[in-house]
């Protein structure tokens, strides 16, 4: 939408011209990025010299999208200073941690992105748990996080659980002494600063002198500590815009908020609570259906369909499948529906909670998983060439770089990001080489014939490109694995690609097929109808996120036992829904 054609709604106009702090709840497809762009334009028209605006979000992908729009509109100068645009983590690090160092450590602090993945093993043979399973302040084990990693606290003796907590605390202390902090540890240091009244006051005065406003986008991805920092910024007198859709909070595994966010909204006066309820993305039936995927207490009325599809009457479609497993007939049926609707099948994804379910529905072999280096390389190559967006591509590039360093024997006992920090290695020094290798390793049946041919090519290429320091050969380090046949399966050009729900967050597509399974859909519907079981709330939010990506055609694949029940639920606010057995 160009600036000339943008005609803001009353809700949008109220936010664009709002000068003080605000809590903005934005529905899917609300034109949020356009509103933030116009808010930035309004700010920059009257901003005093030497002052800027801080634009924060919680993922690199979200920052990239907002920065791209702001640059296209000519609103971000080069260099950006005195404005700031980046992740919330980078803001906290730059203004609350790095300038002051770390108490008890004379070394310059360094942010190590993957410290949370370092393993805690308090004794020989102990079940390894990542450091993320332990509280940065107390060292106490997070029971739910540990259980997801195969360690059930309720089945373990108290002394063993305490041994883990002690080991985790010791590891963090050792890292802190070296000035190496992860995101959680950096946040803990930031909270120390915020709670130091004298220091916090001086920092707040400096931030207020530099920034006219702080805009926090995608705030549903924050955690309670982030809200503490945001609250401090507001108390300091800085106008803070908090923009979010609480129903899209799907990062519970890393401490995300939901109820905290609703409570936080209540701290804003009524005139500072704003809503964006116009959906410019989806059809009326999709708007009505996704409204039914919100919790019972928050369901309200459907969002208004205001975009180019506001008069489209296409129904939401449910594909009912038999059996316990996810069948490939889902992908076939979805492609057929898209062809009838005149939608390019290569432009729309099959979305599932896991890679395995999505691959099964698309008729592709399930990802092998595991830690075998050759499989990891093959899957990263595949992920790069079929990336859904910036975030997926960046992840694949970093994965291959890590594997190359492993092959060269450079990491030792250090994590990938520890190695980069210790050697002050910047992405610009290696990224182009890694991308070149990724392109050269794309699987092509005409060139490689089969997985063995690809494996031979990979060994030959890496033998030329890498320097092995430990006397071993590439052939010894990049061994054959039968799982390569699945990892390198050729993907037809015209097909719906499988994506995980997390990877499509923030995206939009002309059509979406959401895959649900028998093991989760029943309990999701139970939760949506009654509020119980409460531990299925995030699964319901994932379904909401996935379904709300659709513009014109929303298809939900459901097990036969729940298909009619799902239809009844989705029709609760007037959506037209049809069921087709496959």
XYZ file of C-alpha atoms in Angstrom:
582
model
C 0.000 0.000 0.000
C 1.624 3.282 -1.069
C 1.545 6.375 1.089
C -0.732 8.073 -1.423
C -3.322 5.273 -1.273
C -3.174 4.871 2.517
C -6.369 6.121 4.095
C -6.149 5.413 7.822
C -9.140 4.235 9.764
C -10.195 6.169 12.850
C -8.381 3.572 14.996
C -5.187 3.889 12.971
C -5.342 7.677 12.958
C -5.736 7.729 16.739
C -2.474 5.806 17.147
C -0.496 7.681 14.485
C -1.188 11.006 16.186
C -0.995 9.810 19.811
C 1.858 11.594 21.606
C 2.066 9.810 24.948
C 2.526 6.164 25.932
C 0.027 3.621 24.646
C -0.773 -0.087 24.776
C -1.949 -1.110 21.308
C -3.715 -4.418 20.690
C -3.535 -5.175 16.983
C -5.449 -8.010 15.358
C -3.930 -10.066 12.513
C -3.744 -8.110 9.251
C -4.336 -4.790 11.004
C -1.820 -2.869 8.888
C 0.358 -2.532 11.971
C 3.601 -1.956 10.073
C 1.978 0.815 8.028
C 0.665 2.448 11.213
C 4.117 2.323 12.826
C 5.647 3.766 9.654
C 3.207 6.671 9.674
C 3.774 7.179 13.400
C 7.499 7.419 12.639
C 6.802 9.923 9.864
C 4.755 12.038 12.276
C 7.559 11.955 14.849
C 10.379 12.758 12.445
C 8.556 15.773 10.974
C 8.899 17.694 14.227
C 11.827 16.053 15.998
C 14.526 18.320 17.472
C 18.089 17.959 16.185
C 20.092 15.307 18.020
C 17.064 13.269 19.070
C 15.707 10.066 17.579
C 13.230 7.242 17.968
C 13.929 3.726 19.283
C 12.233 0.943 17.310
C 12.375 -2.406 19.128
C 11.052 -5.868 18.414
C 11.800 -9.375 19.650
C 13.036 -11.260 16.605
C 15.492 -10.389 13.869
C 12.810 -11.151 11.272
C 10.401 -8.604 12.768
C 13.163 -5.985 12.994
C 14.132 -6.670 9.378
C 10.540 -6.170 8.182
C 10.093 -2.885 10.035
C 13.528 -1.556 9.068
C 12.906 -2.404 5.405
C 9.634 -0.464 5.413
C 11.145 2.539 7.191
C 14.042 2.685 4.728
C 11.713 2.353 1.747
C 9.831 5.369 3.058
C 13.081 7.297 3.563
C 12.497 7.590 7.295
C 15.729 6.034 8.567
C 18.877 8.041 7.969
C 22.263 6.447 7.365
C 23.767 6.188 9.907
C 20.693 5.552 12.048
C 22.045 7.472 15.077
C 20.546 9.112 17.094
C 17.650 6.761 16.382
C 17.932 3.046 17.142
C 16.388 0.000 15.500
C 17.026 -3.536 16.704
C 15.898 -6.336 18.948
C 14.881 -5.713 22.521
C 17.888 -7.807 23.569
C 20.281 -5.567 21.634
C 18.701 -2.442 23.170
C 19.068 -3.825 26.700
C 22.664 -4.820 25.996
C 23.678 -1.491 24.446
C 22.111 0.801 27.037
C 21.877 -1.180 30.284
C 24.696 -3.741 30.248
C 27.702 -3.103 27.987
C 28.517 0.507 29.081
C 28.800 -0.445 32.758
C 30.457 -3.854 32.654
C 29.587 -6.758 34.924
C 29.990 -6.590 38.689
C 32.937 -8.658 39.872
C 34.445 -8.963 36.380
C 37.170 -6.775 34.939
C 36.771 -8.206 31.432
C 34.756 -6.356 28.816
C 31.344 -8.086 28.741
C 30.365 -10.021 25.623
C 26.952 -11.246 24.608
C 27.040 -14.947 23.643
C 23.855 -15.884 21.795
C 23.934 -19.642 22.451
C 25.015 -19.785 26.097
C 21.541 -21.075 26.929
C 22.396 -24.226 24.957
C 25.462 -25.100 27.048
C 24.847 -28.348 28.901
C 24.654 -28.876 32.640
C 25.843 -32.309 33.807
C 26.444 -32.354 37.592
C 27.997 -35.854 37.612
C 29.231 -38.479 35.187
C 26.367 -40.108 33.343
C 23.898 -37.381 34.321
C 21.131 -36.551 31.880
C 22.417 -33.423 30.064
C 20.175 -30.368 30.370
C 20.653 -27.007 28.635
C 21.419 -24.004 30.806
C 18.095 -22.496 29.689
C 16.374 -24.962 32.046
C 17.651 -23.011 35.069
C 16.703 -19.607 36.491
C 19.497 -17.033 35.896
C 18.945 -15.478 39.333
C 18.337 -18.434 41.664
C 19.695 -21.350 39.634
C 16.485 -23.248 40.340
C 15.452 -25.766 37.702
C 12.413 -24.924 35.574
C 10.470 -28.162 35.902
C 8.438 -27.802 32.695
C 11.500 -26.916 30.611
C 13.450 -29.855 32.029
C 10.573 -32.236 31.363
C 10.539 -31.191 27.697
C 14.188 -32.243 27.624
C 13.421 -35.665 29.109
C 14.082 -34.956 32.795
C 10.992 -35.273 35.011
C 11.664 -33.495 38.306
C 8.743 -35.227 39.996
C 10.453 -38.581 39.484
C 13.884 -37.511 40.771
C 15.323 -37.272 44.314
C 15.593 -33.753 45.723
C 19.362 -33.988 46.217
C 19.858 -34.770 42.520
C 17.711 -31.825 41.421
C 19.701 -29.599 43.786
C 22.957 -30.895 42.289
C 21.775 -29.709 38.887
C 20.880 -26.281 40.277
C 24.293 -25.989 41.942
C 26.080 -26.989 38.729
C 24.060 -24.493 36.699
C 24.857 -21.689 39.146
C 28.552 -22.583 39.080
C 28.596 -22.594 35.275
C 26.960 -19.174 35.135
C 29.433 -17.814 37.682
C 32.370 -19.088 35.628
C 30.938 -17.525 32.475
C 30.254 -14.261 34.256
C 33.827 -14.116 35.552
C 34.931 -14.261 31.910
C 32.410 -11.566 30.982
C 30.368 -13.964 28.852
C 26.627 -13.455 29.177
C 23.672 -15.027 27.424
C 20.409 -13.208 26.819
C 18.946 -14.379 30.137
C 22.066 -13.404 32.065
C 22.187 -10.011 30.344
C 18.582 -9.411 31.319
C 19.430 -10.255 34.930
C 22.236 -7.667 34.880
C 19.869 -5.134 33.304
C 17.357 -5.689 36.097
C 20.109 -5.016 38.637
C 20.656 -1.645 36.948
C 16.937 -0.838 36.838
C 16.600 -1.627 40.551
C 19.525 0.632 41.442
C 17.568 3.876 41.877
C 20.499 6.280 41.500
C 22.033 4.582 38.445
C 18.630 3.905 36.872
C 17.773 7.591 37.159
C 20.919 8.647 35.319
C 20.386 6.073 32.563
C 16.755 7.133 32.182
C 17.754 10.787 31.856
C 20.262 9.912 29.128
C 17.696 7.836 27.212
C 15.067 10.561 27.508
C 17.557 13.097 26.139
C 18.274 10.892 23.123
C 14.901 9.348 22.289
C 11.659 11.173 21.776
C 9.725 7.900 21.842
C 10.293 4.153 22.225
C 8.181 1.851 20.053
C 8.074 -1.800 21.162
C 6.577 -3.957 18.425
C 5.479 -7.620 18.668
C 5.405 -7.324 22.457
C 3.573 -10.641 22.778
C 7.025 -12.210 22.269
C 8.492 -10.624 25.402
C 8.898 -12.196 28.839
C 8.121 -10.855 32.351
C 11.625 -9.390 32.735
C 11.158 -7.477 29.478
C 7.919 -6.027 30.867
C 9.839 -4.882 33.939
C 12.271 -2.963 31.739
C 9.432 -1.515 29.629
C 7.610 -0.412 32.799
C 10.785 1.304 33.997
C 11.079 3.175 30.695
C 7.500 4.410 31.089
C 8.072 5.476 34.693
C 11.142 7.363 33.543
C 8.971 9.687 31.487
C 9.728 8.263 28.048
C 6.641 7.852 25.835
C 6.480 4.115 25.112
C 4.223 2.518 22.501
C 3.675 -1.197 23.203
C 2.159 -2.941 20.170
C 1.033 -6.555 20.318
C -1.568 -9.249 19.813
C -1.556 -11.214 23.086
C -3.223 -14.143 21.331
C -0.111 -14.624 19.190
C 2.163 -15.338 22.143
C 3.698 -18.702 21.194
C 7.106 -18.546 22.875
C 6.185 -20.038 26.243
C 9.218 -22.334 25.942
C 11.493 -19.306 26.345
C 9.510 -17.550 29.054
C 6.934 -15.712 26.956
C 3.979 -13.911 28.501
C 0.223 -14.079 28.105
C -1.620 -13.301 31.353
C 1.237 -10.963 32.311
C 0.562 -8.973 29.163
C -3.161 -8.617 29.904
C -2.281 -7.389 33.417
C 0.331 -5.038 31.994
C -2.295 -3.526 29.669
C -4.394 -2.671 32.720
C -1.613 -0.393 34.008
C -2.293 2.025 31.142
C -5.044 4.642 31.576
C -8.141 4.101 29.434
C -7.158 6.819 26.965
C -3.785 5.101 26.429
C -5.303 1.720 25.544
C -5.800 1.506 21.785
C -7.147 -1.187 19.482
C -6.663 -2.098 15.838
C -9.553 -4.390 14.943
C -9.690 -3.930 11.187
C -8.262 -6.900 9.266
C -6.940 -5.830 5.848
C -5.594 -9.310 5.073
C -8.356 -11.892 5.239
C -11.854 -12.678 4.040
C -14.892 -12.234 6.336
C -15.210 -15.991 6.876
C -11.560 -16.284 7.889
C -11.944 -13.344 10.278
C -14.967 -15.002 11.893
C -13.242 -18.381 12.139
C -10.035 -17.117 13.732
C -12.050 -15.121 16.273
C -13.281 -18.495 17.514
C -9.684 -19.550 18.141
C -9.250 -16.943 20.869
C -9.841 -17.925 24.522
C -13.464 -17.949 25.650
C -12.931 -14.939 27.937
C -11.320 -12.902 25.126
C -13.408 -13.955 22.148
C -15.509 -10.856 21.696
C -16.673 -10.106 18.167
C -14.818 -10.954 14.947
C -12.435 -8.397 13.490
C -13.778 -6.385 10.565
C -12.623 -7.525 7.120
C -11.606 -4.220 5.502
C -9.141 -5.172 2.792
C -9.530 -6.086 -0.897
C -11.119 -9.429 0.099
C -13.824 -7.901 2.289
C -16.571 -9.095 -0.097
C -15.100 -12.551 -0.741
C -17.512 -15.300 0.325
C -15.166 -18.315 0.065
C -15.801 -20.721 2.955
C -13.204 -22.005 5.381
C -12.513 -25.636 4.485
C -11.813 -28.595 6.747
C -10.087 -31.663 5.303
C -11.160 -34.648 7.396
C -8.647 -37.494 7.405
C -8.870 -41.000 8.862
C -6.246 -42.833 10.868
C -3.764 -41.710 13.493
C -0.967 -40.606 11.170
C -0.888 -37.455 9.046
C -1.470 -38.563 5.409
C 0.077 -37.159 2.221
C -3.454 -36.811 0.816
C -3.684 -33.553 2.770
C -1.125 -31.886 0.515
C -2.741 -33.325 -2.613
C -6.188 -32.078 -1.605
C -4.845 -28.655 -0.605
C -3.120 -28.193 -3.961
C -6.376 -29.165 -5.707
C -8.301 -26.515 -3.758
C -5.724 -23.879 -4.629
C -5.831 -24.726 -8.316
C -9.633 -24.338 -8.296
C -9.244 -20.969 -6.584
C -6.613 -19.823 -9.076
C -3.868 -19.647 -6.452
C -0.261 -20.524 -7.302
C 0.439 -23.683 -5.295
C 4.063 -22.648 -4.797
C 2.984 -19.461 -2.999
C 1.227 -21.102 -0.060
C 2.464 -23.296 2.793
C 1.305 -26.343 4.680
C 1.735 -25.254 8.297
C 2.143 -27.583 11.259
C 3.435 -27.452 14.823
C 6.356 -29.712 13.895
C 8.489 -30.250 10.813
C 7.562 -33.924 10.862
C 3.794 -33.341 10.623
C 4.202 -30.738 7.894
C 6.480 -32.993 5.864
C 4.075 -35.921 6.174
C 1.151 -33.807 4.967
C 3.214 -32.552 2.013
C 4.161 -36.093 1.040
C 7.806 -35.551 1.930
C 9.950 -37.794 4.144
C 10.035 -36.721 7.763
C 13.208 -34.920 8.869
C 15.710 -37.319 10.415
C 16.649 -35.056 13.303
C 19.411 -36.158 15.639
C 22.950 -34.860 15.813
C 24.638 -36.676 12.922
C 26.807 -34.063 11.223
C 26.138 -35.166 7.634
C 22.364 -35.170 8.200
C 22.548 -31.755 9.832
C 24.447 -30.429 6.828
C 21.987 -31.906 4.328
C 18.947 -30.573 6.203
C 20.506 -27.108 6.543
C 21.162 -27.033 2.789
C 17.545 -28.010 2.114
C 16.234 -25.453 4.630
C 18.297 -22.699 2.993
C 17.003 -23.369 -0.511
C 13.374 -23.581 0.604
C 13.516 -20.892 3.298
C 10.203 -19.214 4.122
C 11.907 -15.927 4.867
C 14.854 -14.063 6.310
C 14.863 -15.857 9.659
C 14.885 -19.377 8.147
C 17.653 -18.453 5.731
C 19.805 -16.890 8.459
C 19.379 -19.962 10.663
C 20.465 -22.292 7.856
C 23.525 -20.148 7.070
C 24.641 -20.138 10.706
C 24.028 -23.875 11.004
C 26.321 -24.615 8.054
C 28.980 -22.212 9.363
C 28.926 -24.064 12.683
C 29.330 -27.398 10.891
C 32.274 -26.069 8.876
C 33.991 -24.964 12.085
C 33.350 -28.395 13.608
C 34.884 -30.054 10.555
C 37.959 -27.856 10.853
C 38.227 -28.736 14.562
C 38.042 -25.124 15.726
C 35.311 -25.184 18.365
C 36.781 -27.525 20.962
C 34.717 -27.274 24.150
C 33.348 -23.863 23.255
C 29.923 -23.138 21.890
C 29.624 -21.711 18.387
C 28.967 -18.159 19.579
C 31.669 -18.367 22.256
C 34.156 -19.177 19.502
C 32.970 -16.217 17.399
C 33.195 -13.866 20.367
C 36.602 -15.116 21.548
C 38.035 -14.579 18.085
C 36.037 -11.411 17.331
C 34.721 -12.945 14.113
C 32.119 -10.846 12.313
C 29.519 -12.316 9.900
C 30.886 -10.274 7.004
C 34.125 -12.267 7.154
C 32.491 -15.648 6.482
C 28.912 -15.268 5.292
C 29.600 -14.960 1.557
C 31.757 -18.107 1.593
C 29.099 -20.100 3.429
C 26.353 -18.940 1.047
C 28.544 -19.983 -1.883
C 28.941 -23.459 -0.355
C 25.203 -23.694 0.301
C 24.428 -22.866 -3.311
C 26.975 -25.390 -4.579
C 25.496 -28.107 -2.351
C 21.878 -27.763 -3.480
C 20.661 -31.263 -4.264
C 19.976 -31.756 -7.965
C 18.931 -35.259 -9.116
C 20.187 -34.475 -12.629
C 23.674 -33.758 -11.263
C 23.983 -35.980 -8.206
C 21.663 -38.851 -9.246
C 21.063 -39.814 -5.625
C 22.096 -39.097 -2.044
C 25.379 -40.988 -2.439
C 26.279 -38.732 -5.351
C 25.506 -35.645 -3.268
C 27.602 -37.025 -0.399
C 30.569 -37.511 -2.738
C 30.185 -33.974 -4.103
C 29.970 -32.530 -0.582
C 33.161 -34.271 0.535
C 35.061 -33.144 -2.563
C 33.872 -29.537 -2.240
C 34.608 -29.245 1.479
C 38.005 -30.889 1.092
C 38.914 -27.997 -1.223
C 37.328 -25.251 0.859
C 38.359 -26.216 4.410
C 41.604 -26.556 6.333
C 41.561 -29.547 8.692
C 43.949 -29.002 11.572
C 43.733 -32.295 13.464
C 45.029 -34.719 10.820
C 41.649 -36.266 10.008
C 40.093 -36.147 6.553
C 36.720 -34.838 5.433
C 35.722 -38.429 4.607
C 36.346 -39.388 8.244
C 34.393 -36.428 9.590
C 31.513 -36.328 7.106
C 30.425 -39.944 7.092
C 27.631 -41.515 5.104
C 24.267 -41.908 6.829
C 21.269 -43.752 5.435
C 19.088 -40.834 6.506
C 20.517 -38.763 3.660
C 18.036 -40.316 1.246
C 15.231 -38.625 3.197
C 17.074 -35.413 4.002
C 17.831 -34.766 0.328
C 14.551 -35.827 -1.244
C 13.951 -33.616 -4.285
C 11.078 -31.174 -3.854
C 8.891 -30.483 -6.895
C 8.852 -26.834 -7.941
C 5.056 -26.510 -7.900
C 3.963 -27.779 -4.519
C 2.892 -26.451 -1.139
C 5.947 -26.367 1.102
C 5.763 -27.523 4.722
C 6.491 -24.869 7.355
C 6.408 -24.811 11.125
C 4.034 -22.431 12.865
C 6.916 -20.517 14.429
C 8.542 -19.970 11.028
C 5.449 -18.356 9.468
C 4.680 -16.015 12.357
C 4.374 -12.493 10.984
C 3.918 -13.739 7.406
C 0.859 -13.772 5.138
C -0.060 -16.045 2.230
C -2.943 -16.263 -0.270
C -3.727 -19.734 1.093
C -2.723 -21.733 4.163
C -3.318 -25.344 5.123
C -3.025 -25.874 8.878
C -2.337 -29.459 9.933
C -3.792 -30.602 13.253
C -3.343 -34.027 14.801
C -5.513 -36.334 16.837
C -3.151 -35.999 19.791
C -3.683 -32.239 20.111
C -6.896 -31.053 18.421
C -9.302 -32.628 20.919
C -7.628 -30.943 23.890
C -7.391 -27.629 21.979
C -11.135 -27.687 21.357
C -11.729 -28.619 25.003
C -9.730 -25.570 26.032
C -11.460 -23.232 23.572
C -14.893 -24.388 24.731
C -14.302 -24.505 28.500
C -10.942 -22.935 29.347
C -9.588 -26.300 30.425
C -7.079 -27.914 30.294
C -5.185 -24.661 30.831
C -1.915 -26.183 29.669
C -3.339 -26.333 26.128
C -3.645 -22.538 25.883
C -0.430 -22.193 23.906
C -1.448 -24.954 21.490
C -4.648 -22.978 20.844
C -2.616 -19.813 20.238
C -0.430 -21.685 17.753
C -3.552 -22.718 15.833
C -4.695 -19.070 15.898
C -1.333 -17.838 14.572
C -1.263 -20.410 11.771
C -4.859 -19.836 10.637
C -4.550 -16.051 10.693
C -1.775 -16.106 8.064
C -4.380 -16.870 5.353
C -5.655 -14.164 3.032
C -8.134 -15.875 0.693
C -8.215 -19.604 1.415
C -7.971 -21.178 4.869
C -7.849 -24.979 5.004
C -7.559 -26.927 8.245
C -6.688 -30.624 8.135
C -8.349 -32.368 11.063
C -8.626 -35.982 12.241
C -12.003 -37.445 11.350
C -12.944 -37.854 15.020
C -12.793 -34.059 15.559
C -13.673 -32.623 12.143
C -17.385 -31.990 12.716
C -16.715 -30.686 16.201
C -14.149 -28.265 14.768
C -16.646 -27.125 12.145
C -19.298 -26.442 14.778
C -16.819 -24.422 16.824
C -15.542 -22.342 13.910
C -19.125 -21.531 12.859
C -19.792 -20.034 16.317
C -19.668 -16.444 15.053
C -21.178 -16.983 11.645
C -18.277 -18.298 9.581
C -19.216 -20.503 6.621
C -17.244 -23.747 6.977
C -17.348 -26.903 4.868
C -15.957 -30.378 5.564
C -14.454 -32.668 2.947
C -13.336 -36.217 3.696
C -10.046 -37.268 2.100
